[in-house]
Coordinates of N, CA and C and ligand atoms in Angstrom, one line a residue:
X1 N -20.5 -4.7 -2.3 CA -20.6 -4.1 -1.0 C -20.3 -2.6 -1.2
X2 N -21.2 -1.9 -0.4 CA -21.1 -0.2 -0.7 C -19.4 0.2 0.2
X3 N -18.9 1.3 0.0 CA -18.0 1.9 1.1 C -18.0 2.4 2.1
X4 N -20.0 2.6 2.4 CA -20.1 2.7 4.0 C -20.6 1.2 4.8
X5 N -21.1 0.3 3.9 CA -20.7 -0.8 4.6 C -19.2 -1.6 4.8
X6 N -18.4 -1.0 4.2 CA -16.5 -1.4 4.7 C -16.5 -0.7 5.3
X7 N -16.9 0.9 5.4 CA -16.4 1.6 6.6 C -16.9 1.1 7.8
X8 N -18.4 0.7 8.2 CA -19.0 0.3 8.8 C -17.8 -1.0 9.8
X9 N -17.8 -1.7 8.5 CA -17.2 -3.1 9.1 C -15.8 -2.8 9.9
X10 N -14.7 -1.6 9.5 CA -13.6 -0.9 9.6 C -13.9 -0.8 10.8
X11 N -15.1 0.3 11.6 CA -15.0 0.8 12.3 C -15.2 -0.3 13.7
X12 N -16.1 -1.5 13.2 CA -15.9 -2.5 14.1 C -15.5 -3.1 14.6
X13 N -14.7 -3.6 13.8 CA -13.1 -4.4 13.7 C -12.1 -3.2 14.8
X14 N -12.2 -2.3 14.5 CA -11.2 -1.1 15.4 C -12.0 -1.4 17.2
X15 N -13.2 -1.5 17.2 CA -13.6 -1.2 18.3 C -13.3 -2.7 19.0
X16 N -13.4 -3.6 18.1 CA -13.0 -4.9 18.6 C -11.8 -5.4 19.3
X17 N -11.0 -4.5 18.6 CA -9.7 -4.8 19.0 C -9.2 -3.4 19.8
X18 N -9.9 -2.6 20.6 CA -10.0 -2.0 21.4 C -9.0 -0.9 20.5
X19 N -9.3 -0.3 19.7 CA -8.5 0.4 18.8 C -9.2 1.9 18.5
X20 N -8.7 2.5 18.3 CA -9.6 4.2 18.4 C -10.4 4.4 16.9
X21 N -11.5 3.9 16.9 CA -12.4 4.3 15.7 C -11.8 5.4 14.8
X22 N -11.4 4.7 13.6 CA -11.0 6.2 12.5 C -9.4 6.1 12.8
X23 N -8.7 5.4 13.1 CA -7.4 4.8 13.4 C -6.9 4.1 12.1
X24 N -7.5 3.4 11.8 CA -7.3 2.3 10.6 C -7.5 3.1 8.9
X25 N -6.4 3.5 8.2 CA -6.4 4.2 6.8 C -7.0 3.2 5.5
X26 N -8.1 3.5 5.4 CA -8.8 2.7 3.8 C -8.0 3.0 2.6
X27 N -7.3 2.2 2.3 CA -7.0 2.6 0.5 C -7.4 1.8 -0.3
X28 N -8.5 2.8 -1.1 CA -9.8 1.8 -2.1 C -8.5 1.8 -3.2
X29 N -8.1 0.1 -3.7 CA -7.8 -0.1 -4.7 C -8.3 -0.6 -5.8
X30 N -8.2 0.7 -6.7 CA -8.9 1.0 -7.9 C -8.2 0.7 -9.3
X31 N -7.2 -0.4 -8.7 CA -6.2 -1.0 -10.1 C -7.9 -1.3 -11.2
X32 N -7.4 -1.6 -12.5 CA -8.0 -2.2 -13.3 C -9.6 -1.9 -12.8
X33 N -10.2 -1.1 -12.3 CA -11.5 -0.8 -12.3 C -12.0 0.0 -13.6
X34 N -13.2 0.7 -13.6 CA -13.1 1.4 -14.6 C -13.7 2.6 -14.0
X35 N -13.1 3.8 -14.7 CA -13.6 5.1 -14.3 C -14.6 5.4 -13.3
X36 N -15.4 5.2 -14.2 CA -17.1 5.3 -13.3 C -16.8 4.9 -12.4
X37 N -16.2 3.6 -11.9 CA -16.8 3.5 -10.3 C -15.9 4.3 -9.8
X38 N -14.3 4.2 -9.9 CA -13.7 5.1 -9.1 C -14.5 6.4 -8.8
X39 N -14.9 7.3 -10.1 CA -15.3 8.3 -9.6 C -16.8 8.4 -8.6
X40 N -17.3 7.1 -8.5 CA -18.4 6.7 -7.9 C -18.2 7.2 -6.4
X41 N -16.9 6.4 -6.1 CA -16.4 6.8 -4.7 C -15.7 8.2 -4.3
X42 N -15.3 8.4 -5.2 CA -14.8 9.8 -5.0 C -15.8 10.6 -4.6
X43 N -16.7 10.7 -5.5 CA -17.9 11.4 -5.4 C -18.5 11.4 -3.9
X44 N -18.7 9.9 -3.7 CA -18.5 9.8 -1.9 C -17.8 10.1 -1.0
X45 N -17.0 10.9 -1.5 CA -15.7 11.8 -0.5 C -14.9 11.1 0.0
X46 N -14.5 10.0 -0.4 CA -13.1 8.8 -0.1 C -11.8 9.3 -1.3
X47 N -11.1 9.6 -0.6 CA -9.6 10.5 -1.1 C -8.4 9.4 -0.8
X48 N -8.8 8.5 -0.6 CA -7.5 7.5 -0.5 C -7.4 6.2 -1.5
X49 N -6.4 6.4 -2.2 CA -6.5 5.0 -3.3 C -5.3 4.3 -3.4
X50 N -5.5 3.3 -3.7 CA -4.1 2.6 -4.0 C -4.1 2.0 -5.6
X51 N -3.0 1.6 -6.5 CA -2.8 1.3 -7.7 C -2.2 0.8 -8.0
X52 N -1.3 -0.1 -8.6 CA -0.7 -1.0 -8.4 C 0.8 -1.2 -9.7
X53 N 0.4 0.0 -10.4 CA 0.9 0.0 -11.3 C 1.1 1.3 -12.0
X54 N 2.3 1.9 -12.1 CA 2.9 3.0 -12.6 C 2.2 4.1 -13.8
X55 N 2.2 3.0 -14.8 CA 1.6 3.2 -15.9 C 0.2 3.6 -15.7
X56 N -0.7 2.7 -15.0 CA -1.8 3.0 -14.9 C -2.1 4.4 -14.1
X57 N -1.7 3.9 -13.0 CA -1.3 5.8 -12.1 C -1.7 6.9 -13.3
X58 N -0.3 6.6 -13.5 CA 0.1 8.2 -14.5 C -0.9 8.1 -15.3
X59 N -2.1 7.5 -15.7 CA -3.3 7.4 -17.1 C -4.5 8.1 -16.7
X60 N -4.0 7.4 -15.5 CA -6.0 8.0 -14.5 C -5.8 9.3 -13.3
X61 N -4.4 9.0 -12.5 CA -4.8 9.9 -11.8 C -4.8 11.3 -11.3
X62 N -3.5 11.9 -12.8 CA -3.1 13.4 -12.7 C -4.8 14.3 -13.3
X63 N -5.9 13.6 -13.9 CA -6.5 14.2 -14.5 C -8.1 14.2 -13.5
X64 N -7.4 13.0 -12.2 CA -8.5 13.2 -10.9 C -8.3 14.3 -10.0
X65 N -7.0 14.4 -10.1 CA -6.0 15.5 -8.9 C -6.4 16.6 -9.6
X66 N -6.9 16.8 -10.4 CA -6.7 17.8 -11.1 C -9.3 18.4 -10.6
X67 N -9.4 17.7 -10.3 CA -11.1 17.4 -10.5 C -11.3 17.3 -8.4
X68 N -10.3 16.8 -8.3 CA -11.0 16.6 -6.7 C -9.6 16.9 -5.5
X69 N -9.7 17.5 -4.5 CA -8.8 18.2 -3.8 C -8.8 17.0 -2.7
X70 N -7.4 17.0 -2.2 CA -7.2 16.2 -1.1 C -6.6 14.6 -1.5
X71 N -6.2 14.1 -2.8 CA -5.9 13.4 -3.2 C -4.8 12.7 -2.0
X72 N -5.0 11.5 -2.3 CA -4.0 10.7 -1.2 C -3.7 9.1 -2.2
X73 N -2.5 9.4 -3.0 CA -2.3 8.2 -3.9 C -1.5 7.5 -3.6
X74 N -1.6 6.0 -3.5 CA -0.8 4.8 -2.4 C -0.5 3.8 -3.8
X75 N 1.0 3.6 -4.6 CA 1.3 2.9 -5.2 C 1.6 1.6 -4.1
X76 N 0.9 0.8 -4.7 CA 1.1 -1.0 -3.5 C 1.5 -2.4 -4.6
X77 N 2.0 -1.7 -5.8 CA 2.6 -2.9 -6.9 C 3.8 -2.9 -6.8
X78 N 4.8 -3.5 -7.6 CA 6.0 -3.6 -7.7 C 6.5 -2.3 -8.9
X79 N 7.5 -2.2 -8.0 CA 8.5 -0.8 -9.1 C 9.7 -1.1 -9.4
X80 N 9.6 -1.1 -10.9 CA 11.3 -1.4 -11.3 C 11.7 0.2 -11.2
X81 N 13.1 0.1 -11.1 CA 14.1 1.2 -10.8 C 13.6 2.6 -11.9
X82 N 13.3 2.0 -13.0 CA 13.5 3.0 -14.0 C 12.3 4.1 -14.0
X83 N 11.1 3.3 -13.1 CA 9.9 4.0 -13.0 C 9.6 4.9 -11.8
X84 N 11.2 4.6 -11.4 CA 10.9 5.4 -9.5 C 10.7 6.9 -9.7
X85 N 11.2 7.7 -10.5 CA 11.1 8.7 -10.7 C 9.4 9.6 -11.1
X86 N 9.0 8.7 -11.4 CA 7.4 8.8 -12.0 C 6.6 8.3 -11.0
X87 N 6.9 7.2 -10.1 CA 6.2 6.7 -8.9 C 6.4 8.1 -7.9
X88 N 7.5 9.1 -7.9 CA 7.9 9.6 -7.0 C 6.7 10.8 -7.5
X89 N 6.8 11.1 -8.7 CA 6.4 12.1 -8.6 C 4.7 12.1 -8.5
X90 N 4.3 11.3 -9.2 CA 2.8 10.6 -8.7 C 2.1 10.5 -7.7
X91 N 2.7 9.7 -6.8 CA 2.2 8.9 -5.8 C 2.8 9.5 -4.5
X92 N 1.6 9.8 -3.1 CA 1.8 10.6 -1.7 C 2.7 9.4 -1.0
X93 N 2.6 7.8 -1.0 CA 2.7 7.0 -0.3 C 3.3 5.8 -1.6
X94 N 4.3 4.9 -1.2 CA 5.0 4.1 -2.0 C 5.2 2.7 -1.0
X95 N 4.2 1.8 -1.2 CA 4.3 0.5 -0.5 C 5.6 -0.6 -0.8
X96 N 6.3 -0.4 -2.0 CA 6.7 -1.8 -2.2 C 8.2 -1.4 -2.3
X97 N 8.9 -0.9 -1.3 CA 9.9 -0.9 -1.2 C 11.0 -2.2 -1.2
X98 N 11.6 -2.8 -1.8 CA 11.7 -4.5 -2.3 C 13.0 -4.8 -2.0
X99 N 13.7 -3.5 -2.2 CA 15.4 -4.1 -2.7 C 16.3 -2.8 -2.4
X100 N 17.2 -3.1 -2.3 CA 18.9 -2.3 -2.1 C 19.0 -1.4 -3.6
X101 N 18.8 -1.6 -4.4 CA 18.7 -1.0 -5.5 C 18.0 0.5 -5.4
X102 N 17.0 -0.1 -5.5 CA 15.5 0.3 -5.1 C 15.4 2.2 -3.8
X103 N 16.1 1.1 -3.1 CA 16.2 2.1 -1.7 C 17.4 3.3 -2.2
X104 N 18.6 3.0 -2.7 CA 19.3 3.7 -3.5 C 18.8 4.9 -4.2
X105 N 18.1 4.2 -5.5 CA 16.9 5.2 -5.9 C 17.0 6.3 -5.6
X106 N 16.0 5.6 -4.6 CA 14.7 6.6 -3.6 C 15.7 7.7 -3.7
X107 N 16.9 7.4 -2.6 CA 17.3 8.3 -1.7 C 18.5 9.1 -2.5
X108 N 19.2 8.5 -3.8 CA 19.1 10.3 -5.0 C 18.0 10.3 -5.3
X109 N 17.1 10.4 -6.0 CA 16.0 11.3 -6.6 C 15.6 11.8 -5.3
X110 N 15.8 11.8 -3.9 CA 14.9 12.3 -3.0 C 15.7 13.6 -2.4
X111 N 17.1 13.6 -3.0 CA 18.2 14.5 -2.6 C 17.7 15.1 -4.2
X112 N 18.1 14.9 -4.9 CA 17.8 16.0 -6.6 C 16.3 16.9 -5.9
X113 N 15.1 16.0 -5.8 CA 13.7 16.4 -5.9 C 13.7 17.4 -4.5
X114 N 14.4 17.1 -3.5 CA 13.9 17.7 -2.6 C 13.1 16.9 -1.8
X115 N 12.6 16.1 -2.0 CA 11.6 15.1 -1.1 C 11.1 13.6 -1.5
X116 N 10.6 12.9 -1.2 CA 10.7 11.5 -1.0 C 8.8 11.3 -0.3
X117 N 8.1 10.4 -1.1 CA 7.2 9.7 -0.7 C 7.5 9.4 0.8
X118 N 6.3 8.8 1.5 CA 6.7 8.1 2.6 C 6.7 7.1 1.8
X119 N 7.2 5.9 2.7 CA 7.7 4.4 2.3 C 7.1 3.5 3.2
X120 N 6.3 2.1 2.9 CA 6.7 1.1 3.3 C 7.5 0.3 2.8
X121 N 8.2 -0.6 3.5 CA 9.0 -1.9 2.9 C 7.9 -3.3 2.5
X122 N 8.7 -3.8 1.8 CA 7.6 -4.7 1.6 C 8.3 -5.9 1.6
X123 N 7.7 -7.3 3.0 CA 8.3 -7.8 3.4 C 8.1 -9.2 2.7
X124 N 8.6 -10.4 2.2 CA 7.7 -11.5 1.8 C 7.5 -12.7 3.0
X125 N 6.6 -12.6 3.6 CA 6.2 -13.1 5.0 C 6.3 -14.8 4.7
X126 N 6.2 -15.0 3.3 CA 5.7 -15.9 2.9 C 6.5 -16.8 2.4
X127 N 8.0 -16.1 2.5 CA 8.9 -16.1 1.9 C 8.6 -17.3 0.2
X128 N 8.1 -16.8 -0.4 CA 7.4 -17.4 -1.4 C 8.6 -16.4 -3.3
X129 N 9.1 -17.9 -3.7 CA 9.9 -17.7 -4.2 C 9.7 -15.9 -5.2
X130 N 8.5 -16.1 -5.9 CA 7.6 -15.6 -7.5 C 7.1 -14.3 -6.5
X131 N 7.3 -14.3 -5.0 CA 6.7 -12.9 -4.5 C 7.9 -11.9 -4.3
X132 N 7.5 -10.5 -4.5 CA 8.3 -9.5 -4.1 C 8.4 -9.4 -2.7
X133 N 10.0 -8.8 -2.2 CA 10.1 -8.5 -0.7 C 11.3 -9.1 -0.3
X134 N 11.5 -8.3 1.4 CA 12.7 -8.5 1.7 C 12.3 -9.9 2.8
X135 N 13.2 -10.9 2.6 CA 12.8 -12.0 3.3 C 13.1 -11.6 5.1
X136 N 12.3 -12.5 5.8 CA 12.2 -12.0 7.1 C 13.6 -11.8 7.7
X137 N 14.5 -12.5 7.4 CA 15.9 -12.9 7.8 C 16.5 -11.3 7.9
X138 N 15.8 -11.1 6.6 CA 16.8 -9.8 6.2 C 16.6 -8.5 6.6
X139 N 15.2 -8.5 7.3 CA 14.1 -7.5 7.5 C 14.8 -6.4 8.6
X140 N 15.8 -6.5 9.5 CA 16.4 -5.7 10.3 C 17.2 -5.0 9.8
X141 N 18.0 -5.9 8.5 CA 19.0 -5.3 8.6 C 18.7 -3.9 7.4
X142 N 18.0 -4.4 6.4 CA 17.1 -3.7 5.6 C 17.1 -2.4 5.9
X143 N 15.8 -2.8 6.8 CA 15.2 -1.5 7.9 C 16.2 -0.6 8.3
X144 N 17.3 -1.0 8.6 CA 18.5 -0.3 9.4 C 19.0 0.5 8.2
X145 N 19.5 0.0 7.0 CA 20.3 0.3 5.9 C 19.3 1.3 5.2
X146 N 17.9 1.1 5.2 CA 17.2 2.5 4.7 C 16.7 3.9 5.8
X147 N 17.0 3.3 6.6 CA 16.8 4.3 7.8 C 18.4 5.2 8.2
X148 N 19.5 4.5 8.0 CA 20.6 5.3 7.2 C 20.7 6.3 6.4
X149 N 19.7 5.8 5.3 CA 19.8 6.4 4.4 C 19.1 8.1 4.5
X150 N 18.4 7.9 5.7 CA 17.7 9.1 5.8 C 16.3 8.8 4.8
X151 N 15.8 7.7 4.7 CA 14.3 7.2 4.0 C 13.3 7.3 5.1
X152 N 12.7 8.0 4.4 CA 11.2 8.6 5.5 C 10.2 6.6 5.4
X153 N 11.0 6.1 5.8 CA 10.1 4.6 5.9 C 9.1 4.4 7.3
X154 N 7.6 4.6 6.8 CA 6.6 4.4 7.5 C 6.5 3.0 8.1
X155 N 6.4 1.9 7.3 CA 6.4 0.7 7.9 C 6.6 -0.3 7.2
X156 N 6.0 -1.6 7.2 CA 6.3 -2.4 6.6 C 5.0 -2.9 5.5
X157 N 5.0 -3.5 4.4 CA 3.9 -4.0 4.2 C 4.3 -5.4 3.5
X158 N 3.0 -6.8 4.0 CA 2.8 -7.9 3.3 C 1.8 -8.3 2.4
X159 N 2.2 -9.2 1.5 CA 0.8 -10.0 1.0 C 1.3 -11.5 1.0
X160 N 0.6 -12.1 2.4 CA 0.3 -13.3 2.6 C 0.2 -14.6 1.3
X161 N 0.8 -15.3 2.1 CA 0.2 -16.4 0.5 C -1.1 -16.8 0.7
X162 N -1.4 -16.7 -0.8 CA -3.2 -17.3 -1.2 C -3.5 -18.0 0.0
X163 N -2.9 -19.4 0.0 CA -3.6 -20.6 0.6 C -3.3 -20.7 1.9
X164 N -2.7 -20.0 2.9 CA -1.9 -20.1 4.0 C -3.0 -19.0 5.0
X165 N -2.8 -19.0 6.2 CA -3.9 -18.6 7.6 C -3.3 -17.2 7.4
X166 N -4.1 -16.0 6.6 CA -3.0 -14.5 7.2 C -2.6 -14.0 8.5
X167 N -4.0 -14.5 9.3 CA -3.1 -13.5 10.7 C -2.2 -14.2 11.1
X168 N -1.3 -15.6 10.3 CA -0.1 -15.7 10.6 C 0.8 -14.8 10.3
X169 N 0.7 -14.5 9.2 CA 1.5 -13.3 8.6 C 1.6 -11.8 9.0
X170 N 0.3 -11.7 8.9 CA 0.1 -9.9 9.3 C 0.8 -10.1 11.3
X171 N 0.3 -11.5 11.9 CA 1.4 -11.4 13.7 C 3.1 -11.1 12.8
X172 N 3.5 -11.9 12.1 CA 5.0 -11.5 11.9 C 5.6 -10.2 11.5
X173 N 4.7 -9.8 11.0 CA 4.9 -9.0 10.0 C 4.8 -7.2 11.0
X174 N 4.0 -7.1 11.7 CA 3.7 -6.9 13.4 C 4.8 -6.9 14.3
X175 N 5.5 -8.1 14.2 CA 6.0 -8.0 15.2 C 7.9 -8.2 14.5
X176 N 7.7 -8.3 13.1 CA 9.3 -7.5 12.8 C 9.1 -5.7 12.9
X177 N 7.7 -5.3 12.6 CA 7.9 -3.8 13.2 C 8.0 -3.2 14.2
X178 N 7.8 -3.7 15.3 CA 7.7 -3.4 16.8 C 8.7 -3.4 16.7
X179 N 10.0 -4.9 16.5 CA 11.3 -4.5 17.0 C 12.3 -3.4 16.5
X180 N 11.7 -3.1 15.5 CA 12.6 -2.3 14.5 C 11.5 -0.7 14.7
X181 N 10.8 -0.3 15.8 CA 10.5 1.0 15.8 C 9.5 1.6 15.0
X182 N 8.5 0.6 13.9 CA 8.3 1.2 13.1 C 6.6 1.3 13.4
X183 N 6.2 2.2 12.8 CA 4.6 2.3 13.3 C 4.0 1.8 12.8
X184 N 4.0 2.0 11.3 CA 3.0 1.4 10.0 C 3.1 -0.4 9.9
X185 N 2.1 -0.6 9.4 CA 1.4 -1.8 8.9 C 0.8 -1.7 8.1
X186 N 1.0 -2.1 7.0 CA 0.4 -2.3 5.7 C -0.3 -3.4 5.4
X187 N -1.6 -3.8 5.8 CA -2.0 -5.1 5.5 C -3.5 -5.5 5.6
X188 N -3.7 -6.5 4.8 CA -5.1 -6.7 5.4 C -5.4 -6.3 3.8
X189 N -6.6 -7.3 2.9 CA -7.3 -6.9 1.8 C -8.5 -7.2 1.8
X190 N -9.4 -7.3 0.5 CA -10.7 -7.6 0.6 C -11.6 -8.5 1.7
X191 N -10.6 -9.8 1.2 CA -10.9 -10.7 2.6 C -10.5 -11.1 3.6
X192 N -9.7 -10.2 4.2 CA -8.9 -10.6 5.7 C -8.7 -9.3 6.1
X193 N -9.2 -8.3 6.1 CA -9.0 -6.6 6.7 C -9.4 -6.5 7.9
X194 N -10.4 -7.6 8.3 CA -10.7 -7.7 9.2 C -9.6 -8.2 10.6
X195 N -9.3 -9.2 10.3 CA -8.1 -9.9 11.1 C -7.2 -9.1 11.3
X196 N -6.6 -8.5 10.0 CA -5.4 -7.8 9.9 C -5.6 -6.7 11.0
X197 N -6.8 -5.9 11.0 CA -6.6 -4.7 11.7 C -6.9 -5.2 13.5
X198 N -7.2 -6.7 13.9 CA -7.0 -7.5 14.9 C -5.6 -7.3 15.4
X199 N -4.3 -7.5 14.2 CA -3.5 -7.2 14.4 C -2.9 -6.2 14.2
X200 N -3.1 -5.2 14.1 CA -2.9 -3.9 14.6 C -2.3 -3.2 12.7
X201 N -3.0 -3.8 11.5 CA -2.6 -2.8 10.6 C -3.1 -1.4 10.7
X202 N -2.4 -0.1 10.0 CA -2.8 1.0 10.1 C -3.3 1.6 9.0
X203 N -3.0 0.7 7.5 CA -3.4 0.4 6.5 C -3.7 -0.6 5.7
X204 N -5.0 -0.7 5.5 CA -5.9 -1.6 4.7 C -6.0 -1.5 3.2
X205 N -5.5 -2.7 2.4 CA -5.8 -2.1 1.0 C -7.0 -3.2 0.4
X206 N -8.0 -2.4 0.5 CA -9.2 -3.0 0.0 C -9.7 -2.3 -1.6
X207 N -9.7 -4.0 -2.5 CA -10.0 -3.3 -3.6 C -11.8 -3.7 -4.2
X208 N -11.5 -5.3 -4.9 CA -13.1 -6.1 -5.0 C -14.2 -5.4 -4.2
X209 N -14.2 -5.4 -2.7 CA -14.9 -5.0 -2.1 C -15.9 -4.2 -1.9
X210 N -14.6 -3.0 -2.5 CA -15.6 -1.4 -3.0 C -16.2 -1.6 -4.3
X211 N -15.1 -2.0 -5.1 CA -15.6 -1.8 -6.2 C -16.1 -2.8 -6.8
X212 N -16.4 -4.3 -7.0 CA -16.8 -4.9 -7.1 C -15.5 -5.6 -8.0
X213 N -15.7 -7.1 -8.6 CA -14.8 -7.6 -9.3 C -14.3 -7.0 -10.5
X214 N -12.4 -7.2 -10.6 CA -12.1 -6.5 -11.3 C -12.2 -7.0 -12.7
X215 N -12.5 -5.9 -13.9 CA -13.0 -6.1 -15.0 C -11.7 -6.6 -16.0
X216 N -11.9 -8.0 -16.4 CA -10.3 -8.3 -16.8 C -10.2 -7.0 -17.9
X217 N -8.9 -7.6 -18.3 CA -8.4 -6.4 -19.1 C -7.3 -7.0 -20.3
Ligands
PLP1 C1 -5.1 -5.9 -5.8 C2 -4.4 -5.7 -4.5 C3 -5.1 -5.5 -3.3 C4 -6.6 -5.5 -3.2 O1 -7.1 -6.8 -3.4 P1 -8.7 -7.1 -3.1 O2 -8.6 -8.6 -2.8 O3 -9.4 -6.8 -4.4 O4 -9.1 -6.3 -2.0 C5 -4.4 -5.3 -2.2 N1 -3.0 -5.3 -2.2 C6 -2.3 -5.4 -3.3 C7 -0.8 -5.4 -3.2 C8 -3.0 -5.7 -4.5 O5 -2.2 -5.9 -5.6

């Protein structure tokens, strides 16, 4: 599927749900793709990406920032502690905010650096043992304890389990941010972006779809 037929479908889905066209933020994830296509899209003037992995980040994308202006880099993998400082410095946007540790981090290197990513939290909706995230139970109090901290936390984000109905997830997920104030929604992927922005995500991380299946590795 090309990226003006997702935008296409994006902008439908927004009108559907009675939502302001160009509302809803695309982040083409370009984990494990290869060069060419990313730069396929870039070339098509899409400046929003997501990655999933630190390492990889730091391989591909100081040498695109460096080739195309307006970069907008959305780490959406898991971060251990020791890579926060290289996530920070990389990446505009940091989805997987997980843990107490974590939030710690953030908030010295964000007093040393001078500034801090925005943040989502990343919640496990699914409460599924082998997934990252702060289980629902915990999701207030979380929220409260990095918002303390003075953490620029945008919103929340999920990934649903495989086999289970998402828009159950992305409604909870929804509606632990409402009560806790928060605007962002992180949710919705190749195959359910559509639902998800039903329920009101403000970011979509669509990867397969732009780029076609990922090339194992
Ligand atoms: C890989 C990945 C995506 C994109 O998945 P697709 O099904 O290819 O759209 C979205 N979110 C996260 C956290 C991912 O790791």
């Amino acid at each position: 599927m090309s990226l003006d037929e997702i935008k296409s479908r994006i902008n439908a889905a927004e009108q559907a749900a009675g939502r302001a066209v160009g509302s809803v933020r695309l982040i083409a994830v370009s984990k494990v793709q290869p060069n060419e296509r990313v730069e396929a899209v870039l070339n098509q003037g899409h400046r929003c990406f997501g990655e999933n992995r630190v390492q990889e980040a730091a391989g591909k994308w100081p040498a695109f920032r460096e080739r195309f202006d307006g970069l907008d880099l959305h780490l959406i993998g898991p971060l251990q502690t020791n890579k926060a400082r290289q996530a920070m410095e990389l990446c505009d946007v940091i989805h997987s905010l997980d843990r107490l540790k974590l939030a710690n981090t953030f908030a010295r290197l964000a007093q040393e650096r001078g500034g801090c990513p925005d943040l989502f939290i990343q919640v496990n909706t699914g409460e599924e043992p082998q997934k990252a995230g702060i289980l629902p139970a915990d999701a207030d109090r979380f929220i409260a304890n990095c918002l303390d901290m003075d953490l620029p936390v945008q919103g929340l984000m999920c990934i649903p389990p495989a086999d289970e109905e998402p828009s159950l997830h992305f409604a909870l997920l929804a509606k632990i941010a409402t009560r806790n104030g928060l605007a962002g929604l992180s949710m919705g992927m190749s195959s359910d972006f559509e639902s998800a922005i039903a329920l009101g995500a403000t970011h979509i991380r669509v990867g397969s779809a732009i780029f076609g299946p990922r090339v194992a590795s």
